[in-house]
Coordinates of C-alpha atoms in Angstrom, one line a residue:
X1 CA -32.3 -21.9 -18.5
X2 CA -35.5 -20.0 -17.8
X3 CA -36.3 -16.4 -18.8
X4 CA -33.8 -14.1 -17.1
X5 CA -34.1 -10.4 -17.7
X6 CA -33.0 -7.3 -16.0
X7 CA -35.4 -6.3 -13.3
X8 CA -37.6 -3.3 -14.4
X9 CA -36.1 -1.0 -11.7
X10 CA -32.6 -2.0 -13.0
X11 CA -33.3 -2.0 -16.7
X12 CA -30.9 0.0 -18.9
X13 CA -31.7 3.6 -18.5
X14 CA -29.6 4.7 -21.5
X15 CA -30.4 2.4 -24.5
X16 CA -29.0 2.5 -27.9
X17 CA -30.3 4.6 -30.7
X18 CA -29.2 2.9 -33.8
X19 CA -28.4 4.8 -37.1
X20 CA -29.9 3.7 -40.4
X21 CA -29.4 0.0 -40.7
X22 CA -28.9 -2.4 -43.6
X23 CA -30.6 -5.0 -41.3
X24 CA -34.1 -5.6 -40.1
X25 CA -34.6 -3.8 -36.9
X26 CA -37.1 -4.1 -34.0
X27 CA -35.9 -7.7 -33.6
X28 CA -34.3 -9.9 -31.1
X29 CA -31.0 -11.3 -32.5
X30 CA -28.8 -14.0 -30.9
X31 CA -25.9 -12.5 -29.2
X32 CA -24.3 -15.5 -27.5
X33 CA -24.9 -19.0 -26.2
X34 CA -25.3 -19.0 -22.4
X35 CA -22.4 -21.4 -22.2
X36 CA -20.1 -18.7 -23.5
X37 CA -20.6 -16.4 -20.6
X38 CA -18.5 -17.5 -17.6
X39 CA -16.0 -15.3 -15.7
X40 CA -14.8 -13.1 -18.5
X41 CA -16.3 -10.3 -20.6
X42 CA -17.2 -11.3 -24.2
X43 CA -16.6 -8.9 -27.0
X44 CA -18.5 -9.2 -30.3
X45 CA -19.7 -6.9 -33.2
X46 CA -23.3 -7.4 -33.9
X47 CA -25.2 -5.5 -36.6
X48 CA -22.1 -3.2 -37.0
X49 CA -22.3 -2.4 -33.2
X50 CA -19.4 -3.3 -30.9
X51 CA -20.7 -5.0 -27.9
X52 CA -19.5 -6.5 -24.7
X53 CA -21.5 -9.2 -22.8
X54 CA -21.0 -10.3 -19.3
X55 CA -22.6 -12.2 -16.6
X56 CA -23.2 -10.4 -13.2
X57 CA -22.7 -12.0 -9.8
X58 CA -26.4 -12.8 -9.6
X59 CA -26.2 -14.6 -13.0
X60 CA -28.0 -11.9 -15.0
X61 CA -26.5 -11.1 -18.4
X62 CA -25.8 -7.5 -19.4
X63 CA -24.8 -6.0 -22.7
X64 CA -22.9 -2.6 -23.2
X65 CA -21.2 -0.7 -25.9
X66 CA -17.7 -2.2 -26.1
X67 CA -15.8 1.1 -25.4
X68 CA -14.7 2.8 -22.1
X69 CA -15.9 6.4 -22.2
X70 CA -12.5 7.5 -20.8
X71 CA -9.9 6.4 -23.4
X72 CA -11.9 4.0 -25.6
X73 CA -10.3 0.7 -24.7
X74 CA -12.7 -2.1 -25.5
X75 CA -14.3 -3.0 -22.2
X76 CA -14.0 -6.7 -23.3
X77 CA -10.3 -6.3 -22.5
X78 CA -11.3 -5.7 -18.9
X79 CA -12.5 -7.8 -16.1
X80 CA -15.9 -8.9 -14.7
X81 CA -16.9 -8.2 -11.2
X82 CA -19.9 -8.9 -9.1
X83 CA -21.8 -5.7 -10.1
X84 CA -20.3 -4.9 -13.6
X85 CA -17.4 -4.8 -15.9
X86 CA -14.1 -3.0 -15.1
X87 CA -12.0 -1.3 -17.8
X88 CA -8.5 -2.9 -18.1
X89 CA -6.8 0.6 -18.8
X90 CA -7.7 2.8 -15.8
X91 CA -10.0 0.7 -13.9
X92 CA -13.5 2.4 -14.4
X93 CA -16.3 0.2 -13.3
X94 CA -19.6 0.1 -15.2
X95 CA -22.8 -1.4 -14.1
X96 CA -25.4 -3.2 -16.2
X97 CA -27.1 0.1 -17.1
X98 CA -23.8 1.4 -18.7
X99 CA -23.3 3.9 -15.8
X100 CA -19.7 4.3 -14.4
X101 CA -20.1 3.7 -10.7
X102 CA -16.4 3.8 -9.7
X103 CA -13.2 5.7 -10.7
X104 CA -10.3 4.7 -8.4
X105 CA -8.8 7.8 -6.8
X106 CA -11.7 10.1 -7.7
X107 CA -14.7 10.6 -5.5
X108 CA -17.0 12.5 -7.9
X109 CA -18.1 10.5 -11.0
X110 CA -19.1 12.7 -14.0
X111 CA -22.6 12.3 -15.2
X112 CA -21.6 11.7 -18.7
X113 CA -19.3 8.9 -17.6
X114 CA -21.5 6.1 -19.0
X115 CA -21.9 3.9 -22.2
X116 CA -24.9 2.7 -24.0
X117 CA -26.7 -0.3 -22.8
X118 CA -28.7 -2.9 -24.7
X119 CA -31.9 -4.8 -23.6
X120 CA -31.0 -8.4 -23.2
X121 CA -33.0 -11.6 -22.3
X122 CA -31.6 -15.1 -21.7
X123 CA -33.9 -18.0 -22.4
X124 CA -33.3 -21.7 -22.8
X125 CA -29.5 -21.3 -23.0
X126 CA -29.7 -18.5 -25.6
X127 CA -28.8 -15.0 -25.0
X128 CA -30.8 -12.5 -27.1
X129 CA -30.3 -8.8 -27.7
X130 CA -32.9 -6.3 -28.9
X131 CA -31.9 -4.1 -31.8
X132 CA -34.6 -1.5 -32.2
X133 CA -35.3 1.3 -34.7
X134 CA -34.5 4.8 -33.6
X135 CA -38.1 5.3 -32.3
X136 CA -38.2 1.9 -30.6
X137 CA -35.2 1.3 -28.3
X138 CA -37.2 -0.8 -25.8
X139 CA -38.4 -4.3 -26.8
X140 CA -41.9 -4.8 -28.2
X141 CA -42.1 -8.4 -27.2
X142 CA -40.1 -11.0 -25.4
X143 CA -37.3 -12.9 -27.0
X144 CA -38.1 -16.3 -28.6
X145 CA -38.4 -19.4 -26.3
X146 CA -36.8 -22.7 -27.3
X147 CA -38.0 -25.5 -25.0
X148 CA -36.1 -28.1 -27.0
X149 CA -33.2 -27.0 -24.7
X150 CA -35.2 -27.2 -21.4
X151 CA -38.0 -29.8 -21.8
X152 CA -35.8 -32.7 -20.7
X153 CA -36.7 -34.7 -23.8
X154 CA -33.4 -34.1 -25.6
X155 CA -29.7 -33.8 -24.9
X156 CA -27.8 -31.1 -26.8
X157 CA -24.7 -29.1 -27.4
X158 CA -23.6 -26.3 -29.6
X159 CA -21.0 -23.8 -30.6
X160 CA -20.5 -20.6 -32.7
X161 CA -19.0 -20.0 -36.2
X162 CA -17.8 -16.8 -37.6
X163 CA -18.3 -16.6 -41.4
X164 CA -16.5 -14.4 -43.9
X165 CA -19.8 -14.2 -45.9
X166 CA -23.2 -12.2 -45.6
X167 CA -25.8 -13.8 -43.3
X168 CA -28.3 -14.4 -46.0
X169 CA -26.1 -16.9 -47.8
X170 CA -26.4 -19.1 -44.7
X171 CA -30.2 -18.7 -44.8
X172 CA -30.1 -19.8 -48.5
X173 CA -28.0 -22.9 -47.4
X174 CA -30.3 -24.0 -44.5
X175 CA -33.6 -23.4 -46.5
X176 CA -32.2 -25.6 -49.4
X177 CA -31.3 -29.0 -48.0
X178 CA -31.2 -30.6 -51.4
X179 CA -27.4 -29.9 -51.3
X180 CA -27.0 -32.6 -48.6
X181 CA -26.4 -35.3 -51.2
X182 CA -23.5 -33.4 -52.6
X183 CA -21.8 -31.5 -49.8
X184 CA -22.4 -34.0 -46.9
X185 CA -21.9 -37.4 -48.4
X186 CA -20.0 -38.6 -45.3
X187 CA -22.4 -37.5 -42.7
X188 CA -26.1 -36.5 -43.1
X189 CA -26.3 -36.7 -46.9
X190 CA -27.3 -39.9 -48.6
X191 CA -28.4 -40.3 -52.2
X192 CA -28.1 -37.0 -54.1
X193 CA -30.9 -37.9 -56.6
X194 CA -33.3 -38.6 -53.8
X195 CA -32.5 -35.2 -52.1
X196 CA -33.0 -33.3 -55.4
X197 CA -36.4 -35.1 -56.1
X198 CA -37.7 -35.1 -52.6
X199 CA -41.3 -34.3 -52.2
X200 CA -41.3 -30.6 -51.0
X201 CA -43.9 -28.2 -49.6
X202 CA -43.3 -24.6 -48.9
X203 CA -45.5 -22.3 -46.9
X204 CA -45.0 -18.7 -45.8
X205 CA -46.5 -15.6 -44.4
X206 CA -45.2 -12.0 -43.8
X207 CA -42.9 -13.3 -40.9
X208 CA -42.0 -16.9 -41.6
X209 CA -41.3 -19.6 -44.2
X210 CA -41.8 -23.3 -43.6
X211 CA -40.2 -25.9 -45.9
X212 CA -41.1 -29.6 -45.5
X213 CA -39.3 -32.4 -47.4
X214 CA -39.9 -36.1 -47.2
X215 CA -37.7 -38.9 -48.5
X216 CA -39.7 -42.1 -48.0
X217 CA -38.3 -45.5 -48.2
X218 CA -34.6 -44.4 -48.5
X219 CA -31.3 -45.5 -47.1
X220 CA -30.3 -43.8 -43.9
X221 CA -27.2 -41.7 -44.0
X222 CA -24.0 -42.5 -42.0
X223 CA -24.9 -40.1 -39.1
X224 CA -28.3 -41.8 -38.6
X225 CA -27.1 -45.2 -38.6
X226 CA -24.2 -44.4 -36.2
X227 CA -26.7 -42.9 -33.8
X228 CA -29.8 -45.1 -34.1
X229 CA -30.7 -48.9 -34.4
X230 CA -32.6 -48.8 -37.7
X231 CA -33.7 -52.2 -39.1
X232 CA -33.0 -51.2 -42.7
X233 CA -34.5 -48.5 -45.0
X234 CA -36.2 -45.5 -43.4
X235 CA -38.9 -42.8 -44.0
X236 CA -37.0 -39.6 -43.6
X237 CA -38.2 -36.0 -43.0
X238 CA -36.7 -32.4 -43.1
X239 CA -38.8 -29.6 -41.5
X240 CA -37.3 -26.2 -41.8
X241 CA -38.8 -23.0 -40.2
X242 CA -37.3 -19.6 -41.1
X243 CA -37.6 -16.6 -38.8
X244 CA -35.9 -13.3 -39.3
X245 CA -33.1 -13.9 -36.7
X246 CA -33.0 -17.7 -36.6
X247 CA -33.9 -20.9 -38.3
X248 CA -35.3 -24.2 -36.7
X249 CA -34.6 -27.5 -38.5
X250 CA -36.1 -30.7 -37.4
X251 CA -34.7 -33.7 -39.2
X252 CA -34.9 -37.5 -38.5
X253 CA -36.3 -40.8 -39.7
X254 CA -38.2 -43.8 -38.7
X255 CA -38.2 -47.4 -39.9
X256 CA -40.2 -47.6 -43.2
X257 CA -44.0 -47.5 -42.6
X258 CA -43.9 -47.3 -38.8
X259 CA -45.1 -43.6 -38.3
X260 CA -47.0 -40.9 -40.1
X261 CA -45.1 -38.0 -41.3
X262 CA -48.0 -35.9 -40.1
X263 CA -47.7 -37.1 -36.6
X264 CA -45.7 -34.3 -34.6
X265 CA -45.1 -36.9 -31.8
X266 CA -43.5 -39.6 -34.0
X267 CA -40.7 -41.6 -32.7
X268 CA -37.5 -42.6 -34.3
X269 CA -34.2 -40.7 -34.6
X270 CA -34.5 -36.9 -34.1
X271 CA -32.0 -34.2 -34.8
X272 CA -33.4 -30.7 -33.8
X273 CA -31.1 -28.0 -34.8
X274 CA -31.3 -24.3 -33.7
X275 CA -29.5 -21.9 -36.0
X276 CA -29.1 -18.3 -34.9
X277 CA -27.7 -16.3 -37.8
X278 CA -26.7 -12.8 -36.6
X279 CA -25.1 -10.2 -38.9
X280 CA -21.7 -8.9 -37.8
X281 CA -21.4 -6.5 -40.7
X282 CA -22.8 -6.5 -44.3
X283 CA -20.2 -9.0 -45.4
X284 CA -19.6 -11.1 -42.2
X285 CA -21.8 -12.9 -39.7
X286 CA -22.0 -15.0 -36.6
X287 CA -23.6 -18.4 -36.7
X288 CA -24.8 -19.7 -33.3
X289 CA -25.9 -23.3 -33.4
X290 CA -27.1 -26.1 -31.3
X291 CA -28.1 -29.7 -32.0
X292 CA -30.5 -31.8 -29.9
X293 CA -31.1 -35.4 -30.2
X294 CA -33.0 -38.2 -28.4
X295 CA -30.8 -41.3 -27.7
X296 CA -32.5 -44.6 -26.9
X297 CA -29.3 -45.7 -25.2
X298 CA -25.7 -44.6 -24.3
X299 CA -27.0 -41.1 -23.9
X300 CA -23.6 -39.2 -23.7
X301 CA -22.0 -41.5 -26.3
X302 CA -24.8 -40.7 -28.9
X303 CA -24.8 -37.1 -28.0
X304 CA -21.1 -36.9 -28.5
X305 CA -21.5 -38.8 -31.9
X306 CA -24.2 -36.6 -33.2
X307 CA -22.3 -33.4 -32.2
X308 CA -19.2 -34.7 -33.8
X309 CA -21.1 -35.4 -37.1
X310 CA -22.8 -32.1 -36.9
X311 CA -19.5 -30.2 -36.6
X312 CA -18.2 -32.1 -39.6
X313 CA -21.3 -31.2 -41.5
X314 CA -21.1 -27.5 -40.5
X315 CA -17.5 -27.4 -41.4
X316 CA -18.3 -28.6 -44.9
X317 CA -21.0 -26.0 -45.2
X318 CA -18.7 -23.1 -44.1
X319 CA -16.1 -24.1 -46.8
X320 CA -18.7 -24.0 -49.5
X321 CA -20.4 -20.8 -48.5
X322 CA -17.2 -18.8 -47.9
X323 CA -15.8 -20.0 -51.3
X324 CA -19.2 -19.2 -52.9
X325 CA -19.0 -15.6 -51.5
X326 CA -15.3 -15.1 -52.4
X327 CA -16.3 -16.2 -56.0
X328 CA -19.1 -13.8 -56.2
X329 CA -16.8 -11.0 -55.2
X330 CA -14.3 -12.2 -57.8
X331 CA -16.8 -12.5 -60.6
X332 CA -18.7 -9.4 -59.9
X333 CA -22.5 -8.7 -60.1
X334 CA -23.5 -11.3 -62.6
X335 CA -27.1 -12.8 -62.7
X336 CA -27.7 -16.1 -61.1
X337 CA -30.6 -18.3 -62.1
X338 CA -33.1 -20.0 -59.8
X339 CA -34.1 -23.7 -59.7
X340 CA -36.9 -25.5 -58.0
X341 CA -35.1 -25.9 -54.6
X342 CA -34.7 -22.1 -54.3
X343 CA -38.3 -21.3 -53.5
X344 CA -37.9 -21.2 -49.5
X345 CA -34.8 -19.0 -49.7
X346 CA -36.4 -16.5 -52.1
X347 CA -39.3 -16.2 -49.9
X348 CA -37.1 -15.6 -46.9
X349 CA -35.2 -12.8 -48.7
X350 CA -38.5 -11.2 -49.5
X351 CA -39.5 -11.3 -45.7
X352 CA -36.3 -9.7 -44.9
X353 CA -36.8 -6.8 -47.3
X354 CA -40.3 -6.4 -46.0
X355 CA -39.1 -6.2 -42.4
X356 CA -36.4 -3.7 -43.2
X357 CA -38.9 -1.4 -44.9
X358 CA -41.3 -1.8 -41.9
X359 CA -38.6 -0.8 -39.3
X360 CA -37.2 2.1 -41.3
X361 CA -33.8 0.3 -41.8

């Protein structure tokens, strides 16, 4: 889906002023996948803020504080109409700016009958919400594009997980794919020794981390052989790009010796993952994911197979991460050592701390 924003004349006139935040501000965070917004309001807590998202009759997406200003029922318990969302308690109707525009049986609407509205943009099948510092309620730049979804070169699907764990533990997991050989033996894993000893390069600046790993002349894992007609052993890659609000991961393989790992247009089997990790609270988070692939035949069959394998993989990760966090709470604040595979994750944590200080969070 192409960029869809509120028109300037209709932009939220009462945006949110956030209190001190434990999260980086002045950022776009993933609030939903486009496919989630249909004919009902969607309630969600994002960065400690209760939010309701809904799609208007003209297909624009709006985001408001999830609270009726009359008696505080969540607006997500109400209904969506062409021009807004109606409270399910006494029927107050709110437009995309958060203004109450109708009270049944009452002609005059109090000027204070409104709730906070959030800037929102929908791009390439992803709904983003701006969370600004107290002095920066309006966006400084557009939400990220992701043309993997819209280019026509890939087919994809996705879903949302809710984690009982802090969001940065998911960053750690995704930036360190050496765990594949232990956690994901039945899907995208493969030989654990090869994963732990893979050639790895880590690059970073003040806003991003890039981790590149190569496993040349290796056995393809089960997901790969189920989805692509490899002739035997493969040259395999993992390219991970960390941003504050999301991570992009391009993994795949070609038959041994048939393509350069430096060629961005290389053929073979591709899995391109989008991972939007948005804090719910300090100890819980939402994980919005999509997986795109490039079938050479049986497009829908391969798409379904890759998504099935991806879900199995992410289910395995969720068990590990939530168990990890539960044990951290049980054992208390004890030191943890770092090993060679932790370089990318540690750099990402430093970027988050820098962003928090810059935004006054």
